[in-house]
mmCIF file of C-alpha atoms and ligand atoms in Angstrom:
data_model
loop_
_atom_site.group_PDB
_atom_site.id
_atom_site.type_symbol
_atom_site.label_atom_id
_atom_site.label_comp_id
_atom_site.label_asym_id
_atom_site.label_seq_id
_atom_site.Cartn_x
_atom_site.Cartn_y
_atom_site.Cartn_z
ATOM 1 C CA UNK A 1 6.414 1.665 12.126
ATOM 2 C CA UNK A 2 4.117 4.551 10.618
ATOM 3 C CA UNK A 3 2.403 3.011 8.153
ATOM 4 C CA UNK A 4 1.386 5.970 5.157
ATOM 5 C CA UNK A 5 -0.565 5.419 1.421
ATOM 6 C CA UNK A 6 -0.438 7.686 -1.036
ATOM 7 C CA UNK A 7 -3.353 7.473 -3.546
ATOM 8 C CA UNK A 8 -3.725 9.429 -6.918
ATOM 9 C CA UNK A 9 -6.736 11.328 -7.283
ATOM 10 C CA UNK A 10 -10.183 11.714 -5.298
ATOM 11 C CA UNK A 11 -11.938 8.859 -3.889
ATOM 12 C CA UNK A 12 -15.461 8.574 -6.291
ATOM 13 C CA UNK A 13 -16.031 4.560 -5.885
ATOM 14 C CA UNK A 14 -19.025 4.436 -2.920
ATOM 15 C CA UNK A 15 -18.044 0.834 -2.343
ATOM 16 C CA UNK A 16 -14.398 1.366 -2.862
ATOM 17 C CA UNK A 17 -14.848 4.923 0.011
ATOM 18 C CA UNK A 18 -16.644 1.892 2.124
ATOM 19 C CA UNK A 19 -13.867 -0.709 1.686
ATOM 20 C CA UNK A 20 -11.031 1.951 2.481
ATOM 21 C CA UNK A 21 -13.426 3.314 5.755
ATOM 22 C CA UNK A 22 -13.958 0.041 7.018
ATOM 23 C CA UNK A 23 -10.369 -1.249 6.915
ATOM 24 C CA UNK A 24 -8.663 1.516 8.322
ATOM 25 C CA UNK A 25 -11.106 1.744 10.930
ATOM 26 C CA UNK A 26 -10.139 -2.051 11.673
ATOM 27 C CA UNK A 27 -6.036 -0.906 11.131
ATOM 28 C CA UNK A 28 -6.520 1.619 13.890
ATOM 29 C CA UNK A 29 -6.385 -1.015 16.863
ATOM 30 C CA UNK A 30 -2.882 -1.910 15.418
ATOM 31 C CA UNK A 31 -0.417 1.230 14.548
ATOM 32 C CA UNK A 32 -0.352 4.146 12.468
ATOM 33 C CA UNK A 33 -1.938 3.343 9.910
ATOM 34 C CA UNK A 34 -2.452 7.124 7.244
ATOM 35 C CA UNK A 35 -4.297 7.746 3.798
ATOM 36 C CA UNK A 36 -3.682 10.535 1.791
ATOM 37 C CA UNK A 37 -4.653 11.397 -1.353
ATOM 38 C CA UNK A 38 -2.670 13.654 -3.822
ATOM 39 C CA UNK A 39 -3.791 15.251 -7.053
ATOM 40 C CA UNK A 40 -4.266 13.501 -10.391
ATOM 41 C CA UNK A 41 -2.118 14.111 -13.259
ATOM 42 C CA UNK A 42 -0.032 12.858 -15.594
ATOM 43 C CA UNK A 43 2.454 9.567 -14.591
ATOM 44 C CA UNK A 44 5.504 12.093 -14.232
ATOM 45 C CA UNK A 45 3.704 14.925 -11.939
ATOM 46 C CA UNK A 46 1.952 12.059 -9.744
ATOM 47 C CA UNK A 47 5.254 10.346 -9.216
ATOM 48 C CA UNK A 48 7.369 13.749 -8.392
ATOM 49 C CA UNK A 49 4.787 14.195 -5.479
ATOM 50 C CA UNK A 50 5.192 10.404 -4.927
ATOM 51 C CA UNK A 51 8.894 10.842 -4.554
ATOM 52 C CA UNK A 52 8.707 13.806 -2.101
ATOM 53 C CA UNK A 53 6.513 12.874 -0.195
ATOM 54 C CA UNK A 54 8.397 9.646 0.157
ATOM 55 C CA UNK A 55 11.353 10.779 1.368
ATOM 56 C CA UNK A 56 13.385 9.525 4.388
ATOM 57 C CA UNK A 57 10.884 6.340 4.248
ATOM 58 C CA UNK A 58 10.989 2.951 2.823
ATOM 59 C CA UNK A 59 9.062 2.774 -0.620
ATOM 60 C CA UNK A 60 6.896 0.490 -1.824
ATOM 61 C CA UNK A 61 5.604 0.992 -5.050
ATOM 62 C CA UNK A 62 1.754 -0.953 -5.921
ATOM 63 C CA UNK A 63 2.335 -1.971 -9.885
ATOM 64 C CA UNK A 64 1.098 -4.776 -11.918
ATOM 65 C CA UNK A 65 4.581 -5.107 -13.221
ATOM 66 C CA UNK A 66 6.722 -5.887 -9.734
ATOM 67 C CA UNK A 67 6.978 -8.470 -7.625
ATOM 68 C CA UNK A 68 4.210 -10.636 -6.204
ATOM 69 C CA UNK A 69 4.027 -12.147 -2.954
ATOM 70 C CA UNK A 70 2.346 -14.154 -0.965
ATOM 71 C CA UNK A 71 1.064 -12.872 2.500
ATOM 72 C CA UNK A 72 3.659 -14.624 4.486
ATOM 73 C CA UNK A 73 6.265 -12.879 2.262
ATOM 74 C CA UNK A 74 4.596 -10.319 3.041
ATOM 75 C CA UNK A 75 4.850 -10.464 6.964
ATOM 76 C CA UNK A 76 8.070 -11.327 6.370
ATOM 77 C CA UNK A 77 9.286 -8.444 4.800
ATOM 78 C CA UNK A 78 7.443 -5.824 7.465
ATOM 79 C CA UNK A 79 8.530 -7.519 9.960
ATOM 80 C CA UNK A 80 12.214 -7.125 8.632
ATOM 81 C CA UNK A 81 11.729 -3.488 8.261
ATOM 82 C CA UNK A 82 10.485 -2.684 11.797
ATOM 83 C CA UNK A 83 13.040 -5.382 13.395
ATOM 84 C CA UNK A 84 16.261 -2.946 11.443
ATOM 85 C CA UNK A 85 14.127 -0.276 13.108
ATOM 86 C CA UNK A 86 12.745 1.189 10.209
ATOM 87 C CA UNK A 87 10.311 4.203 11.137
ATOM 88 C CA UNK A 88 8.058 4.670 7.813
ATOM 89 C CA UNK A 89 6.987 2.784 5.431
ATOM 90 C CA UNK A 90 5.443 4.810 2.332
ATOM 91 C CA UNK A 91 2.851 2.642 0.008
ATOM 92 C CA UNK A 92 2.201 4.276 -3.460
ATOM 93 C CA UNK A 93 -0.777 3.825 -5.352
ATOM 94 C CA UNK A 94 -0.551 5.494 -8.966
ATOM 95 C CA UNK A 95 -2.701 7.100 -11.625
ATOM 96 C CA UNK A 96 -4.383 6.157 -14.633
ATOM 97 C CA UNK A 97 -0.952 5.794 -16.745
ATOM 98 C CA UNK A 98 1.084 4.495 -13.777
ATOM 99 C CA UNK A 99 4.402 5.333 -12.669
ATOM 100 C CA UNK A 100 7.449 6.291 -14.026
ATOM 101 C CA UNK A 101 10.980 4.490 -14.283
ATOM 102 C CA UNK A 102 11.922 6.999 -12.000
ATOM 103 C CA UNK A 103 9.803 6.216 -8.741
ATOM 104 C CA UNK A 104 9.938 2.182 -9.625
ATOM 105 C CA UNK A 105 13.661 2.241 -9.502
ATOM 106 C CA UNK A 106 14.126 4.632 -5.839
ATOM 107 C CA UNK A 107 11.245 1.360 -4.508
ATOM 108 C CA UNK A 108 12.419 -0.683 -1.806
ATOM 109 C CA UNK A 109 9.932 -2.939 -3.030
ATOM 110 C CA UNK A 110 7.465 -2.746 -6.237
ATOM 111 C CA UNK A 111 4.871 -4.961 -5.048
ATOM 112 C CA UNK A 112 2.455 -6.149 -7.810
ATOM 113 C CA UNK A 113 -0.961 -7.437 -5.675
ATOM 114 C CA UNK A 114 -1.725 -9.576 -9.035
ATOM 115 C CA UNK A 115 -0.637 -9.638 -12.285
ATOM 116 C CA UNK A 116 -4.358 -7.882 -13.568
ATOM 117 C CA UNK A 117 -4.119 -4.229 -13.677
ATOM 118 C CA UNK A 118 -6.736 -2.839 -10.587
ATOM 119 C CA UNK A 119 -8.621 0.337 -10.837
ATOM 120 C CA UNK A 120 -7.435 2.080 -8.497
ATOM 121 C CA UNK A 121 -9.291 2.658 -5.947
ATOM 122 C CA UNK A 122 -10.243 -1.596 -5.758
ATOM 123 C CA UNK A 123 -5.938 -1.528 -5.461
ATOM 124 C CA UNK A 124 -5.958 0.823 -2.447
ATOM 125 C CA UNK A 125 -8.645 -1.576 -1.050
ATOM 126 C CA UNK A 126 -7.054 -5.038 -1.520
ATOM 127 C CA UNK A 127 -3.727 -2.942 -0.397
ATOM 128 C CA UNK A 128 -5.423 -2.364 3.280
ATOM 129 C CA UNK A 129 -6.878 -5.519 3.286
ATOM 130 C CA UNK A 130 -3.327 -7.060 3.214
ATOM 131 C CA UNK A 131 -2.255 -5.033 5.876
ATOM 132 C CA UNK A 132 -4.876 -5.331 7.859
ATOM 133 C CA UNK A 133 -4.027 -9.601 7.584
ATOM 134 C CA UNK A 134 -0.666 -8.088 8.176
ATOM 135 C CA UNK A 135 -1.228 -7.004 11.568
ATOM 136 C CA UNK A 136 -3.583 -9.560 12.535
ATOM 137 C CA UNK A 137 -0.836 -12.462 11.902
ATOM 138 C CA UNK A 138 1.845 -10.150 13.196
ATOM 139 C CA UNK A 139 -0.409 -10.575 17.014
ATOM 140 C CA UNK A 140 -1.216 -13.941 16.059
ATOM 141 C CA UNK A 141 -5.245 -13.088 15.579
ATOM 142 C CA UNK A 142 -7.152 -15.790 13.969
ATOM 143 C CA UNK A 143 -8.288 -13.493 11.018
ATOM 144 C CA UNK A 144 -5.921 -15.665 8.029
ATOM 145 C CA UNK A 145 -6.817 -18.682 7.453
ATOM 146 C CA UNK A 146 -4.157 -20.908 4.931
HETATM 147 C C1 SAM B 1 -5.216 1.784 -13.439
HETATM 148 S S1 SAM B 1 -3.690 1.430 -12.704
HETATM 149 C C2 SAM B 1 -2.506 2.083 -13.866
HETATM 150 C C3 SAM B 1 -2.269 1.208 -15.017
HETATM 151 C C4 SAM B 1 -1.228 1.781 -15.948
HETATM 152 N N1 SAM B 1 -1.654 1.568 -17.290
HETATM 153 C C5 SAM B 1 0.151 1.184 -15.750
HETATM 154 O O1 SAM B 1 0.756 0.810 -16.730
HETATM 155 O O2 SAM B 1 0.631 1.112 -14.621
HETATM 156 C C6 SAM B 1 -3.553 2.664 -11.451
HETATM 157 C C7 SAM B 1 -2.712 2.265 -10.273
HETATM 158 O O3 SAM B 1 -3.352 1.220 -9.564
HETATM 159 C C8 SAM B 1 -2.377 0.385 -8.933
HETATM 160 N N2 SAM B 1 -2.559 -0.991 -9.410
HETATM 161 C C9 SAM B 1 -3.415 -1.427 -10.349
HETATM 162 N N3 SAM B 1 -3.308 -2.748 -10.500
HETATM 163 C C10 SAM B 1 -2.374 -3.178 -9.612
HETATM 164 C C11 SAM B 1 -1.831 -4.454 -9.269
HETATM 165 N N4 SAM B 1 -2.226 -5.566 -9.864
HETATM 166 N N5 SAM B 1 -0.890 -4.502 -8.326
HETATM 167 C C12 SAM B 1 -0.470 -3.380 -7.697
HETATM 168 N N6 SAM B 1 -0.963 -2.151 -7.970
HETATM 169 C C13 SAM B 1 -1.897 -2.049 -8.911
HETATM 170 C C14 SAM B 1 -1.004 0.919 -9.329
HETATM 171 O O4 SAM B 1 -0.492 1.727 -8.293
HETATM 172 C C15 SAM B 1 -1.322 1.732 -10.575
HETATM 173 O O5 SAM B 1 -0.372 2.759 -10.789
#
């Protein structure tokens, strides 16, 4: 499965840039694993180019508000997806007011990483971190620890 984020706004955190390097530098042994930023703006803009660029792909939506998980749930519910065959998988990472109704209700999944609202550029890191655990479990690597 092609594995895309979507992040509002430029990157301007040096140790969040360094975070999101070094873990996608670690997801690249593993798949396809694609960051992309789009523009800033207000909730309704950001999440129109969240839904486009969505399309065709299953969405999960990064929100304080949805559903939290534990890492196992976690493999569990990638695994599901690429086992139905599932080609793209489309994390969203919002601006500073969030997202709207709109984009939360098309989700496959609104995945809250905790119940603390993130800035978000410390989201988009924690976000890669979890796949990167992910992937390793997924090849049984002995990078998680319970
Ligand atoms: C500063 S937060 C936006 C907070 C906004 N006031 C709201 O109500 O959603 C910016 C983005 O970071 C991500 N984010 C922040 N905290 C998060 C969390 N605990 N879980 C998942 N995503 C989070 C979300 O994608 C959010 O849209």
């Amino acid at each position: 499965m092609h594995h895309t984020i979507i992040a509002a706004g430029k990157p301007a955190l040096k140790y969040c840039k360094d975070g999101t390097a070094e873990y996608l530098k670690r997801l690249t042994r593993y798949g396809k694993y694609e960051l992309k930023h789009i523009k800033d703006g207000s909730s309704e803009d950001v999440s129109k180019r969240h839904l486009e660029a969505s399309q065709g792909s299953i969405r999960i939506v990064l929100d304080e508000r949805g559903e939290q998980l534990t890492t196992e749930q976690l493999v569990k519910k990638i695994s599901d997806w690429e086992m139905r065959g599932e080609k793209r998988a489309t994390y969203m990472i919002g601006a500073s007011d969030g997202h709207t109704p709109e984009l939360r209700d098309s989700a496959d999944l609104v995945w809250a990483l905790s119940p603390l609202t993130l800035q978000h550029e410390l989201a988009l890191v924690v976000l890669l971190e979890q796949l990167y655990r992910v992937a390793t479990i997924q090849r049984g690597e002995p990078y998680h620890r319970v």
